GROMACS .gro file of C-alpha atoms in nm:
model
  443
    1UNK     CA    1   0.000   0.000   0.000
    2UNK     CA    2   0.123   0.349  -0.106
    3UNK     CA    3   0.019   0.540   0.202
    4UNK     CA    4   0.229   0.765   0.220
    5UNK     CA    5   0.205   0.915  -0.113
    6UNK     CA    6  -0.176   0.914  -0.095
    7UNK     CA    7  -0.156   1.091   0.230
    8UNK     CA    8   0.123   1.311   0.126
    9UNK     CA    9  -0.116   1.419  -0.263
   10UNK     CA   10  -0.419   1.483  -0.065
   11UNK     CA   11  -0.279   1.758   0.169
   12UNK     CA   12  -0.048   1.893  -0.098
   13UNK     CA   13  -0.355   1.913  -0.342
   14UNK     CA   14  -0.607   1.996  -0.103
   15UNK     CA   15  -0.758   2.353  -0.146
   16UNK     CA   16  -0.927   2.585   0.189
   17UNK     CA   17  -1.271   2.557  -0.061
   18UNK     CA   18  -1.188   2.177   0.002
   19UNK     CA   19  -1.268   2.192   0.378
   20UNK     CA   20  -1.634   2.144   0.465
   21UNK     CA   21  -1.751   2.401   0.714
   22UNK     CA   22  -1.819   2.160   1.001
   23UNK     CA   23  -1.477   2.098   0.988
   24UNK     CA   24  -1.372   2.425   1.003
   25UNK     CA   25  -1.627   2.528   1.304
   26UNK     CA   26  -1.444   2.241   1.548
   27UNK     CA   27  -1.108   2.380   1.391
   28UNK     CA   28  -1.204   2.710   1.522
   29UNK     CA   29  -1.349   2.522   1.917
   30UNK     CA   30  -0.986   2.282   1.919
   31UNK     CA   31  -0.806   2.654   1.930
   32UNK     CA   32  -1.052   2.822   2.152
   33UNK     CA   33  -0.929   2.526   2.393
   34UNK     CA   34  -0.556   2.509   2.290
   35UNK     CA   35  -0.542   2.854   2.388
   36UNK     CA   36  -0.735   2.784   2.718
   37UNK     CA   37  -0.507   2.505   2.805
   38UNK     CA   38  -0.171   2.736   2.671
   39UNK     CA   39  -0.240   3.028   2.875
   40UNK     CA   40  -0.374   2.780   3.204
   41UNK     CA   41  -0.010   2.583   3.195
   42UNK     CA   42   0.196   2.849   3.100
   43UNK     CA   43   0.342   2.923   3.449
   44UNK     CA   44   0.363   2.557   3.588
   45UNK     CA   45   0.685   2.472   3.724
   46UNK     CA   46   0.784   2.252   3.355
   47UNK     CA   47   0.746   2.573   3.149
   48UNK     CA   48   0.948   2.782   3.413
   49UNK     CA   49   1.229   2.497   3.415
   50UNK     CA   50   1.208   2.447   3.049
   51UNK     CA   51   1.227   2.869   2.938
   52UNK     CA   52   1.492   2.829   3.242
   53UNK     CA   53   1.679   2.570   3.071
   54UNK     CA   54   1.634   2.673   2.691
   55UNK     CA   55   1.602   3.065   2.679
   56UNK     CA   56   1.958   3.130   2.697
   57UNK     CA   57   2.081   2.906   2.388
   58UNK     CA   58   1.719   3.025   2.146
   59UNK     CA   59   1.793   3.161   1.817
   60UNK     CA   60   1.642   3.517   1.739
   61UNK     CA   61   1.303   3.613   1.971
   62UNK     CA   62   1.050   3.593   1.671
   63UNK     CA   63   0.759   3.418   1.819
   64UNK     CA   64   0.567   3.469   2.113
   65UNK     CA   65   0.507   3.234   2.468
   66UNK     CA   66   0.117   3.244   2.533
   67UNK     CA   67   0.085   3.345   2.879
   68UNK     CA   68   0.384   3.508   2.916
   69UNK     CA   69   0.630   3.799   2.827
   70UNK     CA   70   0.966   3.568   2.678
   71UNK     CA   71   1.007   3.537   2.299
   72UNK     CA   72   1.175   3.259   2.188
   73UNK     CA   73   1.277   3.116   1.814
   74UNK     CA   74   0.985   2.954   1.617
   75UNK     CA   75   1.099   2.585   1.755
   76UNK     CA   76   1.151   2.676   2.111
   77UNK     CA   77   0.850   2.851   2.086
   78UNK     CA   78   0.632   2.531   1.940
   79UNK     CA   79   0.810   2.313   2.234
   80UNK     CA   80   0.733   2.521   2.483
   81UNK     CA   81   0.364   2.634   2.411
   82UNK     CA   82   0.270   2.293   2.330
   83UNK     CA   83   0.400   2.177   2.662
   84UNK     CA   84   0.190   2.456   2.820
   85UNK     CA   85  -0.108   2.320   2.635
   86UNK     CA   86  -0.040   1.961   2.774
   87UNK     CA   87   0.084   2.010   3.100
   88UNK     CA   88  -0.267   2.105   3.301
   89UNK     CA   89  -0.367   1.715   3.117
   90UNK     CA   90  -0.688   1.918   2.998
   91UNK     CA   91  -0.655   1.970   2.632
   92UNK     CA   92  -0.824   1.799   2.324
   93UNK     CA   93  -0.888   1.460   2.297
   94UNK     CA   94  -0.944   1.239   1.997
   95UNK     CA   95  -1.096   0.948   2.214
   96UNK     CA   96  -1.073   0.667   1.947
   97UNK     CA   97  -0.704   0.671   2.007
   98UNK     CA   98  -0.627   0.938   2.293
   99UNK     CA   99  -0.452   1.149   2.063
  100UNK     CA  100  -0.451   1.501   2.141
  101UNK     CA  101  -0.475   1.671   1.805
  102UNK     CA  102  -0.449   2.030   1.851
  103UNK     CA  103  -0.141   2.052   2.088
  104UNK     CA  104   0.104   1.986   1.812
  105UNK     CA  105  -0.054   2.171   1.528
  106UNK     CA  106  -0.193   2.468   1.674
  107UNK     CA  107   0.146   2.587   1.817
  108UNK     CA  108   0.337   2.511   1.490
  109UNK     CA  109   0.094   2.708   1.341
  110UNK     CA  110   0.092   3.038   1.602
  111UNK     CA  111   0.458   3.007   1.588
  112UNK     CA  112   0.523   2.993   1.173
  113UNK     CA  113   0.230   3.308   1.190
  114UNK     CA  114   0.476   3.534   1.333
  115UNK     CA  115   0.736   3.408   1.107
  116UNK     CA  116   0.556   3.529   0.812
  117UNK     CA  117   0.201   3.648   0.757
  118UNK     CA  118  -0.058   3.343   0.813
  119UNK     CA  119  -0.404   3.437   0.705
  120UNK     CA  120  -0.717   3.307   0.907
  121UNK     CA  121  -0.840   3.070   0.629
  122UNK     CA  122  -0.516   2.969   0.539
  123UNK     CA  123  -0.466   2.904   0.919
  124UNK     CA  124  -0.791   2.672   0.945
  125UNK     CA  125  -0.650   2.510   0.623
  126UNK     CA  126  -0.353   2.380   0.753
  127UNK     CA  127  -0.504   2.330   1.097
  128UNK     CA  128  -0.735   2.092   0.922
  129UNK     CA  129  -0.552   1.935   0.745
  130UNK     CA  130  -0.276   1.870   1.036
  131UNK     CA  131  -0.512   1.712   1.250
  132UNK     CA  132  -0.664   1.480   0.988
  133UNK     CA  133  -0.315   1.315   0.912
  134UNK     CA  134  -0.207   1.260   1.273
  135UNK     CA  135  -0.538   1.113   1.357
  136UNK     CA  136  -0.546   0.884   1.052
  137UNK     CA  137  -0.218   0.785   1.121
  138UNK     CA  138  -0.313   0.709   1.534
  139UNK     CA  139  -0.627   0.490   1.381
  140UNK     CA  140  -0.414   0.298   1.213
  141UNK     CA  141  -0.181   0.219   1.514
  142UNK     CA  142  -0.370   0.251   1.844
  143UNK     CA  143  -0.469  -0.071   1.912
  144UNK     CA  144  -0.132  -0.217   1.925
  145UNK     CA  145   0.045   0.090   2.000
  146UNK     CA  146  -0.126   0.304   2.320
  147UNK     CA  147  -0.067   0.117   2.619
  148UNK     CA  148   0.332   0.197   2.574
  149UNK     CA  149   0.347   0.489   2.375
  150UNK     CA  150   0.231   0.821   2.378
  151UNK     CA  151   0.078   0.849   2.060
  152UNK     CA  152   0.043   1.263   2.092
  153UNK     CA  153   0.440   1.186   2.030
  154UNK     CA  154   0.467   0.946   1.814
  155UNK     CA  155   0.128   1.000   1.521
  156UNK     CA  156   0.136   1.358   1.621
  157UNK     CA  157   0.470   1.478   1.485
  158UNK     CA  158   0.349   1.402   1.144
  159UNK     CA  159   0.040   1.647   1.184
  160UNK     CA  160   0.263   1.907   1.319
  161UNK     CA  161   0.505   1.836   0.980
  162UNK     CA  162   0.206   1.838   0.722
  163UNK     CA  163   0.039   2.140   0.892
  164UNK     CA  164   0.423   2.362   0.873
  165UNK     CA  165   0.485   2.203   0.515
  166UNK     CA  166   0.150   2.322   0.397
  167UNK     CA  167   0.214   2.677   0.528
  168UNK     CA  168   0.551   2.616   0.399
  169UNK     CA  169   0.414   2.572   0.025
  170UNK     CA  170   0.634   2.221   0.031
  171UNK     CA  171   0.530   2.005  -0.278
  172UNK     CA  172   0.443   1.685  -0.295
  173UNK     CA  173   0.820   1.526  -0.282
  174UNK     CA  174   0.917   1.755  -0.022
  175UNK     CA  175   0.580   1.640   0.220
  176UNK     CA  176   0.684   1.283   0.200
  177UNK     CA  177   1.049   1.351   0.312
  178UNK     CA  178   0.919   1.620   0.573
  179UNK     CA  179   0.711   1.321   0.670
  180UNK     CA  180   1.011   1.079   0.644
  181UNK     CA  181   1.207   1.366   0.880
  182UNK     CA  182   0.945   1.358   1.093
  183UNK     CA  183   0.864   0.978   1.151
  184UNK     CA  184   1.200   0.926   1.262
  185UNK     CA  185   1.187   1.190   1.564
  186UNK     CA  186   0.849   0.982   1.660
  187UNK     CA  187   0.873   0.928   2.033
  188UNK     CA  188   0.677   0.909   2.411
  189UNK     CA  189   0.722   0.665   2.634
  190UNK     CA  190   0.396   0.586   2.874
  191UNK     CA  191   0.666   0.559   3.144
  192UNK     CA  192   0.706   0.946   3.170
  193UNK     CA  193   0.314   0.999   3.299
  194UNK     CA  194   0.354   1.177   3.611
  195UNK     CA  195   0.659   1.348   3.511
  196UNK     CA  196   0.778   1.649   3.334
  197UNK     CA  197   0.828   1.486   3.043
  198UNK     CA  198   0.511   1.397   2.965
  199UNK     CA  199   0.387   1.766   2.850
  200UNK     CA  200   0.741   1.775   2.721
  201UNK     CA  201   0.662   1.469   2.490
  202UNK     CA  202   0.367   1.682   2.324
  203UNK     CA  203   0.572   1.972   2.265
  204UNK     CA  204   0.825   1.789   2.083
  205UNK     CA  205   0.578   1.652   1.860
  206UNK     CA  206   0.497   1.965   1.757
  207UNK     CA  207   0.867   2.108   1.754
  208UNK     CA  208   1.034   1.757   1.559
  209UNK     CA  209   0.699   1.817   1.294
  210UNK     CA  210   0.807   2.195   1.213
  211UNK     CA  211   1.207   2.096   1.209
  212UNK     CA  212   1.104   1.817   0.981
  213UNK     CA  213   0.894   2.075   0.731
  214UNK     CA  214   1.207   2.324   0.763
  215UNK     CA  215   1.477   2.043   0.696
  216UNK     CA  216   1.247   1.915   0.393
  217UNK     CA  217   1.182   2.294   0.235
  218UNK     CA  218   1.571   2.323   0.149
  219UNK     CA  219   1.590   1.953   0.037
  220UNK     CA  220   1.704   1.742   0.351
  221UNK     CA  221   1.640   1.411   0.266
  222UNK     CA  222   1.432   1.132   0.419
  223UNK     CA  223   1.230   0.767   0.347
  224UNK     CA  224   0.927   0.891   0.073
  225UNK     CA  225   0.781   0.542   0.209
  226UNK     CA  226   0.809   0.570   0.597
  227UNK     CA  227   0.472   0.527   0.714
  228UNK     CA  228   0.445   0.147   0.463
  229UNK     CA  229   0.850   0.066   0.487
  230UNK     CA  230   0.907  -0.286   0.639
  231UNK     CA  231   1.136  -0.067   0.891
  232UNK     CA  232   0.958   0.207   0.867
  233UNK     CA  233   0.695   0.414   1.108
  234UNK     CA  234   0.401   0.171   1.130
  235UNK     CA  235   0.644  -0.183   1.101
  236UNK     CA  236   0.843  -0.078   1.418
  237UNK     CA  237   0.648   0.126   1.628
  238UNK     CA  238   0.300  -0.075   1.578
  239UNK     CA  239   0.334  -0.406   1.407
  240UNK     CA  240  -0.001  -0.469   1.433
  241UNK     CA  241  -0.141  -0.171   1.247
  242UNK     CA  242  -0.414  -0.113   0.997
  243UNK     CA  243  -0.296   0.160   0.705
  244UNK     CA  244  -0.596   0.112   0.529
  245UNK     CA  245  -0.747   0.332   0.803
  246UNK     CA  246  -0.510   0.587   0.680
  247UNK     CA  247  -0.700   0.656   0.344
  248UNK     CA  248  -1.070   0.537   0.414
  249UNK     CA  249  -1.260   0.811   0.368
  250UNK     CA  250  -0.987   1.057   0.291
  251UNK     CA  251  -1.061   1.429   0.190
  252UNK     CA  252  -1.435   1.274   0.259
  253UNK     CA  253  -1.440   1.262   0.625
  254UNK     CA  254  -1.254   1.514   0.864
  255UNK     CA  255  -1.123   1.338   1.212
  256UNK     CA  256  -1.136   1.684   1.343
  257UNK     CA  257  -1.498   1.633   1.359
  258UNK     CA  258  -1.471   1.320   1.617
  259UNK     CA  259  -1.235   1.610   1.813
  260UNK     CA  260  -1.339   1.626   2.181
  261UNK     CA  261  -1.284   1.839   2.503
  262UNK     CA  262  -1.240   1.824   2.853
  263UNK     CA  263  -1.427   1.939   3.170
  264UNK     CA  264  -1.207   1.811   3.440
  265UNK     CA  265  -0.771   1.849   3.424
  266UNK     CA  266  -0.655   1.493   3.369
  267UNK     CA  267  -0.649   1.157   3.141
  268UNK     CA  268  -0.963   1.127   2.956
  269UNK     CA  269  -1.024   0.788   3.064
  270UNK     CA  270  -1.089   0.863   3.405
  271UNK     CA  271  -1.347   1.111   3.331
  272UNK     CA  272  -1.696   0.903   3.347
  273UNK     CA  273  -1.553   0.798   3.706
  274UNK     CA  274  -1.547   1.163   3.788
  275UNK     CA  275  -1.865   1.234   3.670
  276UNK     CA  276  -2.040   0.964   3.843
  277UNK     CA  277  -1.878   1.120   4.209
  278UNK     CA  278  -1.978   1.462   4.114
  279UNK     CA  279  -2.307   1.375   4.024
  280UNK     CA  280  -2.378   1.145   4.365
  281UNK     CA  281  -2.235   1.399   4.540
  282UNK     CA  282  -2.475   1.697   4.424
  283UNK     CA  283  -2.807   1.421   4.414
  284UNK     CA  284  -2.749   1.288   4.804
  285UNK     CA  285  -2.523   1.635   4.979
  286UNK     CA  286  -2.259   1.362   5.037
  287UNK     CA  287  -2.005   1.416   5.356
  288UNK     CA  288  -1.691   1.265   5.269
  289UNK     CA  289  -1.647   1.159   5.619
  290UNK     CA  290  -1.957   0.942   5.605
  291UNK     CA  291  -1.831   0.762   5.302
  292UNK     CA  292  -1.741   0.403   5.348
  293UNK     CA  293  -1.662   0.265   5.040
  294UNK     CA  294  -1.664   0.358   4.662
  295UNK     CA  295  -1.627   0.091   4.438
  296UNK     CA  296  -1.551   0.168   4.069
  297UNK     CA  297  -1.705   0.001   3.741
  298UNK     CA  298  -1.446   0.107   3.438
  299UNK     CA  299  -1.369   0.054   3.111
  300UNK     CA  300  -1.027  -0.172   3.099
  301UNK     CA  301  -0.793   0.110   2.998
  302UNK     CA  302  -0.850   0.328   3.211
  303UNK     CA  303  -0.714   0.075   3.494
  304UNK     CA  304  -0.434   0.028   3.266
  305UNK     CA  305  -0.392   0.365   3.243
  306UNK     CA  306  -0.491   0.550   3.514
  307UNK     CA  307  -0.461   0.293   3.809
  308UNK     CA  308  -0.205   0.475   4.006
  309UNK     CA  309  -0.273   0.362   4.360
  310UNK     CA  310  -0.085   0.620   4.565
  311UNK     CA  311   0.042   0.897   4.342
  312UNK     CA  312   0.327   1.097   4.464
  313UNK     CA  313   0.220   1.456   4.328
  314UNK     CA  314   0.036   1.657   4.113
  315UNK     CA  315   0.119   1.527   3.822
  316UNK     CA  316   0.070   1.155   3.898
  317UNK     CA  317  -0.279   1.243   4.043
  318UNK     CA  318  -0.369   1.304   3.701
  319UNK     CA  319  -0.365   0.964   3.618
  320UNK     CA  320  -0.509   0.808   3.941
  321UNK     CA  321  -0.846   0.648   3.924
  322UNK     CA  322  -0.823   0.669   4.265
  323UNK     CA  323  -0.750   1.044   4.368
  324UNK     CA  324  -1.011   1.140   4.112
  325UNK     CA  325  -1.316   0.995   4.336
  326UNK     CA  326  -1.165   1.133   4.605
  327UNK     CA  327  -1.153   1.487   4.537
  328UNK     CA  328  -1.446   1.472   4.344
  329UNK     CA  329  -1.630   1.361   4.623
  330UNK     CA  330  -1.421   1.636   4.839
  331UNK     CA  331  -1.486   1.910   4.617
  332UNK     CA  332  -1.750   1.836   4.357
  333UNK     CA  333  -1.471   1.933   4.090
  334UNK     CA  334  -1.152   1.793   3.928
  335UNK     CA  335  -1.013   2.075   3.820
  336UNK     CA  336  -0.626   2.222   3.831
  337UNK     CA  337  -0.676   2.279   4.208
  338UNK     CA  338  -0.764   1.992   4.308
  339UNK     CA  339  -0.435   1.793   4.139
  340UNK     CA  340  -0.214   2.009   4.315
  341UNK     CA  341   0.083   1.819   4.523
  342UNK     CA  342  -0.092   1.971   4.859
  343UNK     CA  343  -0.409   1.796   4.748
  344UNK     CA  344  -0.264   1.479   4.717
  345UNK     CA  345  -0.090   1.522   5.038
  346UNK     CA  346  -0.396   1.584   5.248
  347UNK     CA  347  -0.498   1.356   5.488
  348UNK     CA  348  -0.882   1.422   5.440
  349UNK     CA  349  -0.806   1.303   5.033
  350UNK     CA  350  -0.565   1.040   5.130
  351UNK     CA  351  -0.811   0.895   5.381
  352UNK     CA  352  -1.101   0.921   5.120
  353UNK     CA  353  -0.848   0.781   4.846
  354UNK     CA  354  -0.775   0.495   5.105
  355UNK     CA  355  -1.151   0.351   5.063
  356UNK     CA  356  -1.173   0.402   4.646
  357UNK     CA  357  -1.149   0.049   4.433
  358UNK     CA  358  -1.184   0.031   4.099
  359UNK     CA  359  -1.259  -0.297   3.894
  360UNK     CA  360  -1.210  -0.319   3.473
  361UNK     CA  361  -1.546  -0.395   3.290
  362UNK     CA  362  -1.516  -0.476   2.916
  363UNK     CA  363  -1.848  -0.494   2.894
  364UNK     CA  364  -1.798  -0.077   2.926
  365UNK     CA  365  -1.745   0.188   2.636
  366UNK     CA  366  -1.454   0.402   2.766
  367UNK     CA  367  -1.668   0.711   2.802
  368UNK     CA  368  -1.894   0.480   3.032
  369UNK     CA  369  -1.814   0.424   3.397
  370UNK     CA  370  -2.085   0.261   3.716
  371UNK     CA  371  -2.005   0.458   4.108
  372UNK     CA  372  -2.088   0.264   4.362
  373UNK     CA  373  -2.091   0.456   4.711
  374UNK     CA  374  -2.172   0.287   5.046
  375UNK     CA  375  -2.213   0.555   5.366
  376UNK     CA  376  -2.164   0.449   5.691
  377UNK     CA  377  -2.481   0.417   5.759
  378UNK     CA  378  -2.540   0.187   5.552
  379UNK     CA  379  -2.715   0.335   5.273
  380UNK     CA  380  -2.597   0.254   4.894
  381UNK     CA  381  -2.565   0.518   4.635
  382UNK     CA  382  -2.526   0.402   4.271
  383UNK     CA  383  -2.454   0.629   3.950
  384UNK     CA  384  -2.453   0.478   3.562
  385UNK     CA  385  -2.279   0.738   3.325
  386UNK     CA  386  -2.315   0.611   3.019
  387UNK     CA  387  -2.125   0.913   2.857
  388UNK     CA  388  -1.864   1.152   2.996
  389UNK     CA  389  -1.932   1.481   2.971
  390UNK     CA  390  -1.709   1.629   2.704
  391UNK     CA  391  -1.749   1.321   2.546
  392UNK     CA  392  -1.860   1.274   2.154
  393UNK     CA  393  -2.178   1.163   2.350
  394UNK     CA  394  -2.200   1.461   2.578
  395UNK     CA  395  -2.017   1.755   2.378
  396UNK     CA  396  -1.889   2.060   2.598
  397UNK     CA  397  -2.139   2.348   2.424
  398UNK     CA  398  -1.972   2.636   2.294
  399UNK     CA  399  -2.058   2.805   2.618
  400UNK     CA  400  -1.920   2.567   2.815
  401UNK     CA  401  -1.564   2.606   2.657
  402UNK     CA  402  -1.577   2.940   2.674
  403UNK     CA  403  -1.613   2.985   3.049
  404UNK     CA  404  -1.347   2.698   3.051
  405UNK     CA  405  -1.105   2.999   2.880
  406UNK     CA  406  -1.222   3.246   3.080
  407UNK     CA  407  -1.093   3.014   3.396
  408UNK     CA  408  -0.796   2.958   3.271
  409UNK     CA  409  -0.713   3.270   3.150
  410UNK     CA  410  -0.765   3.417   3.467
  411UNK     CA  411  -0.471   3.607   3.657
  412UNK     CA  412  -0.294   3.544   3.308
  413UNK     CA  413  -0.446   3.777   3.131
  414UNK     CA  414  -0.674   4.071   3.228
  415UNK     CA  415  -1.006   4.004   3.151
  416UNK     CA  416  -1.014   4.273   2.848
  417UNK     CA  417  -0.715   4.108   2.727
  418UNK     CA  418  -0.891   3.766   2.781
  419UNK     CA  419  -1.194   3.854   2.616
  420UNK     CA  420  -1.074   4.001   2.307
  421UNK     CA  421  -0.828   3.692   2.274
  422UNK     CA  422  -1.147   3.488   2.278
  423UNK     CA  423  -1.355   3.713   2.037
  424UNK     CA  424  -1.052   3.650   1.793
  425UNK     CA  425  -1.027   3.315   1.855
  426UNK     CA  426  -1.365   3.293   1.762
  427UNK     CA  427  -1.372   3.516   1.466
  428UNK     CA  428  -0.985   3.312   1.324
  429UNK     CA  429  -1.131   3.292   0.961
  430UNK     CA  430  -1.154   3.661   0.940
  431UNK     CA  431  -0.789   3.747   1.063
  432UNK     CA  432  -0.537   3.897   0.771
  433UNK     CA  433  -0.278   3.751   1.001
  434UNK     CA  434  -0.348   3.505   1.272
  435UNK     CA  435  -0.020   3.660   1.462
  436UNK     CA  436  -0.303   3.852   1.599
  437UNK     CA  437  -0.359   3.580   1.854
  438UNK     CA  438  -0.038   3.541   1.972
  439UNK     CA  439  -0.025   3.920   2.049
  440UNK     CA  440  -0.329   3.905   2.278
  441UNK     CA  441  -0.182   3.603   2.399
  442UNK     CA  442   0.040   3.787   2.614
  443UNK     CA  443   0.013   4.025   2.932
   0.00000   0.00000   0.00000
């Protein structure tokens, strides 16, 4: 199968007329969210370290840090705001395969914008276009490929390439080696949740994809096969893989449609849990104190996942099935606050944590979750979610991820600031020059 040249022809040949207008609506909610997410993360501790660590050895200060007042080199910049747009754990989700689509495209595309003018159409073009590749390329490889990798890393690098070589004008030869550059910087290891590196995994997608579309545009060379090669992308990092996924459908159906977004700041598969201790919570005024037991009804990936017994910080709460009852039923929310290290460390969580079990279900969809609560006095609470909210079942409304911005973008922006960065977002297709954004992105 020639999958990479029939991948590489359709973006090269695709036109912005090409792009149905569904597809370009959810183009325009995935950046209303990136930019949530960017400006939320962009003063965690990993950005501080990383602009620490990088800053002084950046090439010339041409693109902007959302959130912040450093400028940094079009690379450095595309690390760095796609690790703020990963690090919080509450960006887009492509649930089929857990990809996280708009992290590596949308800041390659804000950083090439202030490299040159990037108009708003041509913006949503490439946007597009980005995300359908990457996700193609993650259905074809999730099943055998998502328990050990981190597929924002690995599939993701080639939407961040095909989004910066269609800015970038590359023809059709110079897409497949950009693709070829790109493939071969494919990495994230599962083994890094918890850690620093795991945001830093997501920006390198997106950094690795524009290198690969620079290196490609003055005729670095690289496998025009890689995704099909017996050695190449899909032999080694998923040997069980199905290309065919790759082109079914193609320039006829838009992944970015299946794009999804989150309510509560962690992994995606922990979410119906959540929802089902909110929920019981708000129905029954549940003390914490009174709660006996909660017993847990998931699909089997998020155990494999998220089954973290005793996480040691914020970060590794994230992925805890069982710190995610526990503050929900503390707080009634999951949000940043409440996978904080002094959350984790407080005996009120720990003690609820303590009493959480959790039990895989393949019966289950993975947006799907049963809560079990038994109170002290004996009474039994019981909760069915049979989707997650921010599911493809249970879509955030546009409202909804709007006051999501708004609360992240608090005390990073002033709300006038905020606001018009929002009005922009909304209004992308109109911009002669999406560097626009990236202005407002900054206090």
């Amino acid at each position: 199968m020639e999958v990479t040249h029939s991948l590489v022809r359709f973006v090269v040949e695709s036109r912005p007329e090409d792009i149905p207008e569904p597809a370009r609506r959810e183009a325009v909610r995935t950046l209303v969210n990136w930019f949530a997410c960017a400006l939320g993360g962009s003063h965690h501790d990993a950005i501080r370290i990383a602009l620490e660590a990088l800053a002084p050895f950046a090439g010339a200060p041409r693109a902007s840090v959302v959130g912040r007042r450093e400028r940094l080199d079009c690379l450095n910049a595309a690390l760095v705001n796609g690790m703020s747009a990963h690090v919080l754990d509450f960006d887009d989700t492509h649930l089929r395969t857990l990809l996280h689509p708009g992290v590596p495209v949308a800041s390659v595309l804000l950083a090439l914008s202030e490299r040159a003018p990037l108009p708003g159409p041509h913006f949503l073009h490439a946007f597009v276009l980005g995300v359908d590749v990457e996700c193609r390329i993650a259905n074809a490889i999730y099943t055998a490929h998502n328990v050990n990798w981190y597929i924002t890393g690995t599939a993701g690098v080639f939407g961040a390439a095909a989004a910066a070589g269609k800015v970038l004008g590359l023809d059709e030869r110079g897409m497949a080696r950009a693709f070829g550059i790109a493939a071969t910087q494919a990495a994230g290891l599962r083994e890094m949740a918890g850690t620093m590196c795991k945001s830093f995994t997501h920006g390198r997608a997106a950094q690795n994809g524009m290198s690969a579309a620079f290196l490609a545009s003055h005729g670095f060379t690289g496998s025009e096969r890689v995704i099909e090669a017996p050695r190449g992308f899909a032999g080694v990092l998923a040997p069980e893989h199905r290309l065919e996924e790759i082109t079914d459908g193609l320039g006829e159906r838009y992944e970015i449609l299946l794009n999804t977004y989150k309510p509560h700041a962690c992994g995606v598969v922990v979410h119906p849990a959540i929802d089902g201790c909110i929920e019981l919570r708000a129905a029954h005024s549940v003390n914490p104190v009174e709660v006996a037991s909660v017993a847990l009804r998931v699909h089997p990936l998020a155990l494999k996942l998220a089954g973290i017994r005793e996480p040691r910080g914020g970060l590794e709460s994230k992925w805890s099935l069982y710190h995610s009852a526990a503050i929900a039923l503390c707080d009634g929310a999951a949000g940043e606050r409440q996978y904080t290290d002094e959350r984790v460390r407080d005996p009120a969580v720990a003690r609820l944590r303590e009493k959480v079990s959790a039990q895989a279900d393949v019966a289950l969809s993975d947006d799907e979750a049963h809560v079990k609560i038994v109170l002290a006095d004996g009474r039994t609470l019981d909760r069915h979610i049979e989707h997650a909210a921010g599911s493809a079942g249970n879509p955030l409304s546009d409202r909804a991820l709007d006051a999501k911005f708004r609360a992240l973008a608090e005390g990073v922006l002033p709300g006038n600031r905020a606001d018009a960065l929002l009005e922009k977002c909304r209004a992308v297709a109109d911009l002669g020059n999406v560097a626009d954004l990236a202005r407002l992105a900054v206090p």
